[in-house]
Coordinates of C-alpha atoms and ligand atoms in Angstrom, one line a residue:
M1 CA -33.6 18.1 -10.8
N2 CA -29.9 18.6 -11.7
I3 CA -27.0 17.1 -10.0
T4 CA -26.2 20.2 -7.7
E5 CA -30.0 20.5 -6.7
L6 CA -29.9 16.8 -5.8
Q7 CA -26.8 17.1 -3.8
Q8 CA -28.3 20.2 -1.9
I9 CA -31.5 18.3 -0.8
D10 CA -29.4 15.3 0.1
A11 CA -27.2 17.5 2.2
A12 CA -30.1 19.2 3.8
H13 CA -32.3 16.1 4.6
H14 CA -30.4 12.7 4.3
L15 CA -28.5 11.3 7.2
H16 CA -26.0 8.9 5.6
P17 CA -24.9 5.5 7.0
F18 CA -21.0 5.1 7.5
T19 CA -20.4 8.6 6.4
N20 CA -18.9 11.8 7.7
Q21 CA -22.0 13.9 7.1
A22 CA -20.3 17.4 7.5
D23 CA -17.5 16.4 5.2
I24 CA -19.7 14.8 2.6
N25 CA -22.1 17.9 2.6
R26 CA -19.2 20.2 1.8
K27 CA -17.8 18.0 -1.0
G28 CA -21.2 16.8 -2.5
T29 CA -22.2 13.2 -2.6
R30 CA -21.5 11.2 -5.7
V31 CA -24.8 10.6 -7.4
I32 CA -25.3 7.1 -8.8
S33 CA -28.1 7.5 -11.3
H34 CA -28.3 4.1 -13.0
A35 CA -26.6 0.8 -13.7
E36 CA -26.1 -1.9 -16.3
G37 CA -24.5 -5.3 -16.1
A38 CA -21.4 -4.9 -14.0
Y39 CA -21.2 -1.1 -14.4
I40 CA -22.6 1.8 -12.4
F41 CA -23.1 5.3 -13.9
E42 CA -22.7 8.5 -12.0
A43 CA -25.2 11.2 -12.8
N44 CA -22.4 13.1 -14.5
G45 CA -22.1 10.2 -17.0
H46 CA -19.0 8.8 -15.5
K47 CA -19.0 4.9 -16.1
L48 CA -17.4 2.7 -13.3
L49 CA -16.7 -1.1 -13.3
D50 CA -18.2 -2.1 -10.0
G51 CA -15.6 -4.2 -8.3
M52 CA -17.6 -4.5 -5.2
S53 CA -20.9 -5.9 -6.6
G54 CA -22.7 -2.9 -4.8
L55 CA -22.0 -3.7 -1.2
W56 CA -21.1 -7.4 -1.8
C57 CA -24.6 -8.1 -2.9
C58 CA -25.4 -7.6 -6.5
N59 CA -23.5 -10.9 -7.4
L60 CA -25.3 -11.2 -10.8
G61 CA -24.8 -7.6 -11.7
Y62 CA -27.5 -5.1 -12.1
T63 CA -29.4 -6.3 -15.1
Q64 CA -31.4 -9.3 -14.3
P65 CA -34.9 -9.0 -15.9
R66 CA -36.1 -12.3 -14.6
I67 CA -35.7 -11.0 -10.9
N68 CA -37.4 -7.8 -11.9
Q69 CA -40.3 -10.0 -13.4
A70 CA -40.5 -12.2 -10.3
I71 CA -40.8 -9.0 -8.1
A72 CA -43.5 -7.5 -10.3
A73 CA -45.4 -10.8 -10.5
Q74 CA -45.4 -11.2 -6.7
L75 CA -46.7 -7.8 -6.2
E76 CA -49.7 -8.7 -8.3
E77 CA -50.2 -12.1 -6.6
L78 CA -49.5 -11.3 -2.9
P79 CA -47.8 -8.1 -2.1
Y80 CA -47.5 -8.6 1.6
Y81 CA -48.5 -11.2 4.2
N82 CA -46.8 -12.1 7.4
T83 CA -45.5 -15.3 8.7
F84 CA -46.5 -14.8 12.2
F85 CA -49.2 -16.6 14.1
Q86 CA -49.5 -19.9 12.3
C87 CA -49.5 -18.3 8.7
T88 CA -47.2 -18.9 5.8
H89 CA -47.3 -18.1 2.1
P90 CA -46.0 -20.0 -0.9
R91 CA -42.8 -17.9 -1.6
A92 CA -41.5 -18.1 2.0
A93 CA -42.1 -21.9 2.3
E94 CA -40.5 -22.4 -1.2
L95 CA -37.6 -20.3 -0.3
A96 CA -36.8 -21.9 3.0
K97 CA -36.7 -25.3 1.1
A98 CA -34.6 -23.9 -1.7
I99 CA -32.0 -22.5 0.6
S100 CA -32.0 -25.7 2.8
D101 CA -31.5 -27.9 -0.4
R102 CA -28.4 -25.8 -1.1
A103 CA -26.9 -25.6 2.3
P104 CA -24.8 -28.2 4.1
E105 CA -27.0 -31.3 4.6
H106 CA -27.6 -30.8 8.2
L107 CA -29.1 -27.4 8.0
N108 CA -32.7 -27.6 7.1
R109 CA -34.6 -24.7 8.7
V110 CA -34.6 -21.0 8.1
F111 CA -35.6 -17.9 10.1
F112 CA -36.2 -14.9 7.9
T113 CA -35.1 -11.4 8.6
N114 CA -34.7 -8.3 6.4
S115 CA -31.0 -7.9 6.7
G116 CA -27.8 -9.4 7.9
S117 CA -27.7 -7.3 11.1
E118 CA -31.2 -8.5 12.1
A119 CA -30.0 -12.1 11.3
N120 CA -27.1 -11.7 13.8
D121 CA -29.4 -10.2 16.3
S122 CA -31.9 -13.1 15.8
V123 CA -29.1 -15.6 16.2
I124 CA -28.3 -14.3 19.8
R125 CA -32.0 -14.9 20.6
L126 CA -31.9 -18.3 19.2
I127 CA -28.6 -19.2 21.0
H128 CA -30.1 -18.3 24.2
R129 CA -33.3 -20.2 23.4
Y130 CA -31.3 -23.3 22.5
W131 CA -29.4 -23.3 25.7
D132 CA -32.5 -22.6 27.8
G133 CA -34.1 -25.5 26.1
K134 CA -31.1 -27.7 26.8
G135 CA -31.4 -26.8 30.6
H136 CA -28.2 -24.8 30.5
P137 CA -29.5 -21.2 30.7
Q138 CA -26.2 -20.0 32.3
R139 CA -24.4 -20.5 29.0
K140 CA -24.8 -17.0 27.7
A141 CA -21.2 -15.9 26.7
I142 CA -20.6 -15.5 23.1
I143 CA -17.1 -15.3 21.7
A144 CA -16.4 -13.3 18.5
R145 CA -13.4 -11.8 16.9
Q146 CA -11.6 -8.5 16.8
N147 CA -12.2 -6.7 13.6
A148 CA -15.1 -8.8 12.6
Y149 CA -18.2 -7.2 10.9
H150 CA -21.6 -8.6 11.9
G151 CA -23.7 -5.6 11.1
S152 CA -24.8 -2.4 12.7
T153 CA -27.8 -3.0 15.0
I154 CA -26.7 -2.9 18.6
G155 CA -26.5 -6.8 18.6
G156 CA -24.8 -7.0 15.3
A157 CA -22.3 -4.4 16.2
S158 CA -21.7 -5.8 19.6
L159 CA -20.8 -9.1 18.1
G160 CA -18.6 -7.3 15.5
G161 CA -15.1 -6.4 16.6
M162 CA -14.8 -2.9 15.2
G163 CA -13.3 -0.5 17.9
F164 CA -14.4 2.5 15.9
M165 CA -17.9 1.3 16.1
H166 CA -17.9 0.4 19.8
E167 CA -16.6 3.8 20.8
Q168 CA -19.9 5.3 19.6
F169 CA -22.5 3.3 21.7
E170 CA -22.7 1.0 24.7
T171 CA -22.2 -2.7 23.6
L172 CA -24.1 -5.7 24.9
G173 CA -22.5 -7.5 27.7
N174 CA -21.0 -10.9 27.7
I175 CA -19.5 -10.8 24.2
H176 CA -15.8 -11.5 24.1
H177 CA -13.5 -10.8 21.3
I178 CA -10.3 -12.9 20.4
A179 CA -7.6 -12.2 17.9
Q180 CA -8.3 -12.5 14.2
P181 CA -6.2 -14.8 11.8
Y182 CA -4.8 -11.8 9.9
W183 CA -1.3 -13.2 9.3
Y184 CA 0.0 -10.3 7.0
G185 CA -1.1 -7.7 9.5
A186 CA 0.4 -9.5 12.5
N187 CA 3.8 -9.3 10.9
T188 CA 4.8 -12.4 12.9
E189 CA 7.6 -14.8 12.9
L190 CA 5.1 -17.7 12.6
S191 CA 4.3 -19.3 9.4
P192 CA 0.8 -18.8 8.1
E193 CA -0.1 -22.3 9.3
E194 CA 1.3 -21.9 12.7
F195 CA -0.4 -18.6 13.0
G196 CA -3.7 -20.1 12.0
L197 CA -3.4 -22.6 14.8
Y198 CA -2.3 -20.0 17.3
T199 CA -5.2 -17.6 16.6
A200 CA -7.6 -20.7 16.6
R201 CA -6.3 -21.7 20.0
E202 CA -7.2 -18.3 21.2
L203 CA -10.8 -19.6 21.2
E204 CA -9.8 -22.6 23.5
K205 CA -7.9 -20.1 25.9
K206 CA -11.0 -17.8 26.1
I207 CA -13.4 -20.8 26.6
Q208 CA -11.2 -22.0 29.5
E209 CA -10.9 -18.5 30.9
L210 CA -14.7 -18.0 30.9
G211 CA -15.5 -21.5 32.0
E212 CA -16.8 -23.9 29.5
D213 CA -20.2 -24.2 31.2
K214 CA -20.7 -20.4 30.6
V215 CA -19.9 -20.3 26.9
A216 CA -22.8 -20.5 24.4
A217 CA -21.4 -19.9 21.0
F218 CA -18.7 -18.7 18.7
I219 CA -19.3 -16.5 15.7
A220 CA -17.2 -15.8 12.8
E221 CA -17.1 -14.8 9.1
P222 CA -15.6 -17.7 7.1
I223 CA -13.3 -14.9 5.5
Q224 CA -13.5 -11.5 7.0
G225 CA -15.1 -9.1 4.6
A226 CA -15.4 -5.6 5.8
G227 CA -12.5 -6.2 8.1
G228 CA -10.3 -6.4 4.8
V229 CA -10.8 -9.6 3.1
I230 CA -8.8 -11.5 5.6
I231 CA -8.4 -15.1 4.4
P232 CA -7.5 -17.3 7.3
P233 CA -4.6 -19.9 6.9
D234 CA -5.8 -23.3 5.9
S235 CA -5.1 -24.5 9.5
Y236 CA -7.5 -22.2 11.1
W237 CA -11.0 -23.6 10.4
P238 CA -10.3 -27.3 11.2
E239 CA -8.9 -26.2 14.6
I240 CA -11.9 -24.0 15.3
Q241 CA -14.3 -26.9 14.4
R242 CA -12.2 -29.1 16.6
I243 CA -12.4 -26.7 19.6
C244 CA -16.2 -26.1 19.1
D245 CA -16.9 -29.8 19.1
R246 CA -14.7 -30.4 22.1
Y247 CA -16.4 -27.9 24.3
G248 CA -19.9 -28.4 22.9
I249 CA -20.4 -24.7 22.0
L250 CA -22.4 -23.6 19.2
L251 CA -20.8 -22.5 15.9
V252 CA -22.2 -19.6 14.1
V253 CA -20.8 -18.9 10.5
D254 CA -21.8 -15.4 9.3
E255 CA -22.0 -16.0 5.5
V256 CA -23.6 -12.7 4.7
I257 CA -21.0 -12.1 2.0
F258 CA -19.8 -15.5 1.1
G259 CA -23.0 -17.3 1.0
F260 CA -24.6 -17.9 -2.4
G261 CA -21.5 -18.6 -4.4
R262 CA -18.6 -16.2 -3.7
T263 CA -16.2 -19.1 -3.0
G264 CA -17.5 -21.2 -5.9
H265 CA -19.7 -23.2 -3.5
W266 CA -23.1 -22.4 -2.3
F267 CA -21.7 -21.7 1.1
A268 CA -18.2 -21.1 2.3
S269 CA -19.0 -23.6 5.1
Q270 CA -18.9 -26.2 2.3
F271 CA -15.7 -24.7 0.8
Y272 CA -13.9 -24.9 4.2
N273 CA -15.7 -28.2 5.2
I274 CA -17.1 -26.5 8.4
S275 CA -20.1 -27.8 10.3
P276 CA -21.9 -24.9 11.5
D277 CA -24.9 -24.8 13.9
F278 CA -26.2 -21.6 12.4
I279 CA -25.5 -19.9 9.1
I280 CA -26.2 -16.3 8.8
F281 CA -27.1 -14.9 5.2
A282 CA -28.3 -11.9 3.5
K283 CA -26.7 -9.7 0.7
G284 CA -26.4 -12.1 -2.3
V285 CA -29.5 -13.9 -1.6
T286 CA -31.7 -11.6 -3.5
N287 CA -28.9 -10.2 -5.6
G288 CA -29.5 -7.0 -3.6
F289 CA -32.7 -6.2 -5.4
Q290 CA -34.8 -6.7 -2.2
P291 CA -33.8 -6.6 1.5
L292 CA -33.7 -10.2 3.0
G293 CA -31.6 -12.0 5.4
G294 CA -31.9 -15.0 7.7
V295 CA -30.6 -17.6 10.0
M296 CA -30.2 -21.2 8.9
V297 CA -30.5 -23.6 11.9
S298 CA -29.1 -27.1 12.0
D299 CA -31.1 -30.1 12.8
R300 CA -29.7 -30.6 16.2
V301 CA -30.5 -27.0 17.2
S302 CA -33.9 -27.1 15.5
D303 CA -34.8 -30.2 17.6
V304 CA -34.2 -28.3 20.7
L305 CA -35.9 -24.9 19.6
L306 CA -39.0 -27.0 18.6
S307 CA -39.1 -28.8 22.1
H308 CA -40.0 -25.7 23.8
S309 CA -43.9 -25.6 24.7
N310 CA -44.2 -21.8 24.4
D311 CA -44.1 -19.6 21.4
L312 CA -40.8 -18.2 20.1
A313 CA -41.2 -14.6 21.1
H314 CA -39.3 -13.1 18.2
G315 CA -40.0 -11.9 14.6
F316 CA -40.2 -9.1 12.2
T317 CA -43.2 -7.6 10.4
Y318 CA -41.5 -8.4 7.2
S319 CA -39.8 -11.8 8.1
G320 CA -40.2 -13.8 4.9
H321 CA -41.7 -10.9 2.8
P322 CA -43.2 -12.4 -0.2
V323 CA -41.6 -9.9 -2.7
A324 CA -38.2 -10.4 -1.2
C325 CA -38.6 -14.2 -1.2
A326 CA -39.7 -14.0 -4.8
A327 CA -36.6 -12.1 -5.8
A328 CA -34.5 -14.6 -3.8
L329 CA -36.1 -17.6 -5.5
T330 CA -35.4 -16.4 -8.9
T331 CA -31.8 -15.4 -7.8
L332 CA -31.1 -18.9 -6.7
E333 CA -32.6 -20.3 -9.9
I334 CA -30.1 -18.1 -12.0
L335 CA -27.2 -18.8 -9.8
S336 CA -28.0 -22.5 -10.3
E337 CA -27.5 -22.2 -14.1
G338 CA -23.8 -22.4 -13.9
Y339 CA -22.6 -19.4 -12.0
I340 CA -21.4 -21.2 -9.0
D341 CA -19.2 -23.5 -11.1
K342 CA -18.0 -20.6 -13.0
V343 CA -16.8 -18.8 -9.9
R344 CA -15.1 -22.0 -8.7
T345 CA -13.2 -22.7 -12.0
E346 CA -12.9 -19.8 -14.5
L347 CA -13.0 -16.9 -12.2
T348 CA -11.0 -18.2 -9.3
Q349 CA -8.2 -19.1 -11.9
A350 CA -8.6 -15.7 -13.5
M351 CA -8.1 -14.1 -10.1
E352 CA -5.1 -16.2 -9.3
D353 CA -3.6 -15.3 -12.6
Y354 CA -4.2 -11.6 -12.8
W355 CA -5.0 -10.2 -9.2
L356 CA -2.1 -11.9 -7.5
A357 CA 0.3 -10.4 -10.1
L358 CA -0.6 -7.0 -8.6
A359 CA 1.9 -8.0 -5.8
D360 CA 4.6 -6.8 -8.3
H361 CA 3.4 -3.2 -8.0
P362 CA 5.9 -1.2 -5.7
L363 CA 2.9 -0.1 -3.5
V364 CA 1.6 -3.6 -2.7
G365 CA 2.9 -5.7 0.2
E366 CA 0.7 -8.5 -0.4
A367 CA -2.0 -9.5 -2.9
R368 CA -4.5 -12.2 -1.9
C369 CA -7.6 -13.7 -3.2
K370 CA -10.0 -16.6 -2.7
G371 CA -12.8 -17.5 -4.9
L372 CA -14.0 -14.1 -6.2
V373 CA -12.8 -11.8 -3.4
G374 CA -9.4 -10.0 -3.5
A375 CA -7.2 -7.7 -1.3
L376 CA -4.1 -5.6 -1.7
E377 CA -2.0 -4.4 1.3
L378 CA -0.7 -0.9 0.6
V379 CA 2.8 -0.5 2.1
K380 CA 5.6 2.1 2.1
D381 CA 8.1 -0.5 2.4
K382 CA 7.5 -4.1 1.2
S383 CA 10.2 -6.0 3.1
S384 CA 9.4 -4.3 6.6
R385 CA 5.6 -4.0 5.8
E386 CA 5.9 -0.4 7.1
R387 CA 2.6 1.5 6.4
F388 CA 2.2 5.0 5.2
A389 CA 1.6 7.7 7.8
G390 CA -1.9 9.0 8.2
N391 CA -3.7 5.9 9.2
G392 CA -5.8 4.8 6.3
R393 CA -4.8 7.9 4.1
A394 CA -3.1 5.7 1.5
G395 CA -6.2 3.6 1.3
T396 CA -8.4 6.6 0.7
V397 CA -6.0 8.0 -1.9
C398 CA -6.0 4.6 -3.8
R399 CA -9.8 4.3 -3.6
D400 CA -10.1 7.8 -5.1
S401 CA -7.4 7.0 -7.8
S402 CA -9.4 3.9 -8.6
L403 CA -12.5 5.9 -9.3
Q404 CA -10.4 8.0 -11.7
S405 CA -9.4 4.7 -13.3
G406 CA -13.0 3.8 -13.8
L407 CA -13.1 1.0 -11.1
V408 CA -14.9 0.8 -7.7
M409 CA -12.5 -0.5 -5.2
R410 CA -13.1 -0.2 -1.5
A411 CA -10.5 0.9 1.1
T412 CA -10.4 -0.7 4.7
G413 CA -7.6 1.3 6.2
D414 CA -4.7 0.8 3.9
T415 CA -6.1 -2.5 2.6
M416 CA -7.9 -2.4 -0.9
I417 CA -10.6 -4.9 -1.5
I418 CA -12.7 -6.1 -4.2
A419 CA -15.7 -8.6 -4.6
P420 CA -16.7 -8.4 -8.3
P421 CA -19.9 -9.8 -9.8
F422 CA -20.0 -13.4 -11.0
I423 CA -21.1 -12.2 -14.5
L424 CA -17.6 -11.1 -15.4
D425 CA -15.4 -13.4 -17.6
R426 CA -11.7 -13.9 -17.7
S427 CA -11.1 -10.8 -19.9
H428 CA -13.0 -8.6 -17.5
V429 CA -10.9 -9.8 -14.6
K430 CA -7.9 -8.8 -16.6
D431 CA -9.5 -5.4 -17.4
L432 CA -10.4 -4.9 -13.7
T433 CA -6.7 -5.7 -12.7
E434 CA -5.2 -3.3 -15.3
R435 CA -7.5 -0.6 -13.8
A436 CA -6.3 -1.5 -10.3
W437 CA -2.6 -1.2 -11.5
Q438 CA -3.4 2.1 -12.9
A439 CA -5.0 3.2 -9.6
L440 CA -2.0 2.1 -7.8
D441 CA 0.3 4.2 -10.2
L442 CA -1.9 7.2 -9.6
A443 CA -1.9 6.7 -5.8
Q444 CA 1.8 6.2 -5.7
A445 CA 2.5 9.4 -7.6
Q446 CA 0.4 11.2 -4.7
L447 CA 2.0 9.2 -1.7
R448 CA 5.5 9.4 -2.6
Ligands
PLP501 C1 -23.0 -6.7 5.5 C2 -22.9 -7.7 6.6 C3 -23.6 -7.8 7.7 C4 -24.8 -6.9 7.9 O1 -25.7 -7.0 6.9 P1 -26.8 -5.8 6.7 O2 -27.8 -6.5 5.6 O3 -26.1 -4.6 6.2 O4 -27.4 -5.7 8.0 C5 -23.4 -8.9 8.6 N1 -22.3 -9.7 8.5 C6 -21.5 -9.5 7.4 C7 -20.3 -10.5 7.3 C8 -21.6 -8.6 6.5 O5 -20.8 -8.5 5.6

């Protein structure tokens, strides 16, 4: 089938996620036909450096024959069995241990799902189950943040704080959103550290407003990903931890993007020295080669969950799917061979040396990075932080010019974001940054 035929059947039969379908049907989708290392190829032959690791998941790039072999071998040995009704199988048990071994010390139990969204739905169930077990069933309120992304199921999207998503469905009740620690976007008089404390204390205010005996949990991404790589000021997380401890509410850290190495630590909770009750993971756990997610549960929460005398009435047919678990075990094994250290040292340094220098471009109001994620704020005026007209148009223009420059960057409004794979080396980060600069030049020519 040629590209046009493919686009035609796609337009006729495929309903795309996060896409304006009518618009894309007119233009024709971009067909990605194959991939190699850190590069993806369009069916027309155009080669792109994938600055987004797929959707933040192919952290080891696209060429990992050992993961492929593990998948193939598992299909021969045990292609499927479930983990319901008193059964387990070797890969699910081994993976639960392998993840526990790498997580903060006090998290030692894993509930498996097929995605990050399902993991966030599951954590709502586990939070309720915990407070029921503690004899406080009235603790049901969950506090989350504006502009958070926690997935796209009803539960995940309700926890998330994206207005454009909430407009399209009826959200779950008793989920409350507080301000995000987005210092650049707030354009505030406060210093970043003051602003970090100020936004963290929004949690305390909300707990007092709802009544502390009504609040079950707080959920947040360590660094907001889809919201625009929003890196909280250093003062933020210690204050959040203090408040959760003080009021005895559960802390859920959604590490779907940051888990498994993106900060140069296995988990961002270790990087920020946070002590979560639950860690949500997905994406990078299988290098994106199989769908898998899950909820890590702390010992103190596990103790309560295990104290119930009846069954946990929750689970998925594919919870702990053996093929996905096999892919994950090999992914963790490969990551253990020096990649986490490489992100923490060589790649973090390369980002600071090259990516931050993009702040010199006339279109860039702020360049920021942490570990192996980066963002650029596109502005019309650097000193006032005034944005371009068109509500996200500058981002769209820059995303398209980036593709022209051979680089996949994503736009969130007028914020450009990247999360490149760990297989890059310093010279690749330099190359990526040069392509980004070129993309900015092209975008500037269009925007001014
Ligand atoms: C992608 C993402 C999710 C949702 O994961 P899916 O596998 O797409 O369901 C949840 N939380 C965060 C932080 C994410 O980035």
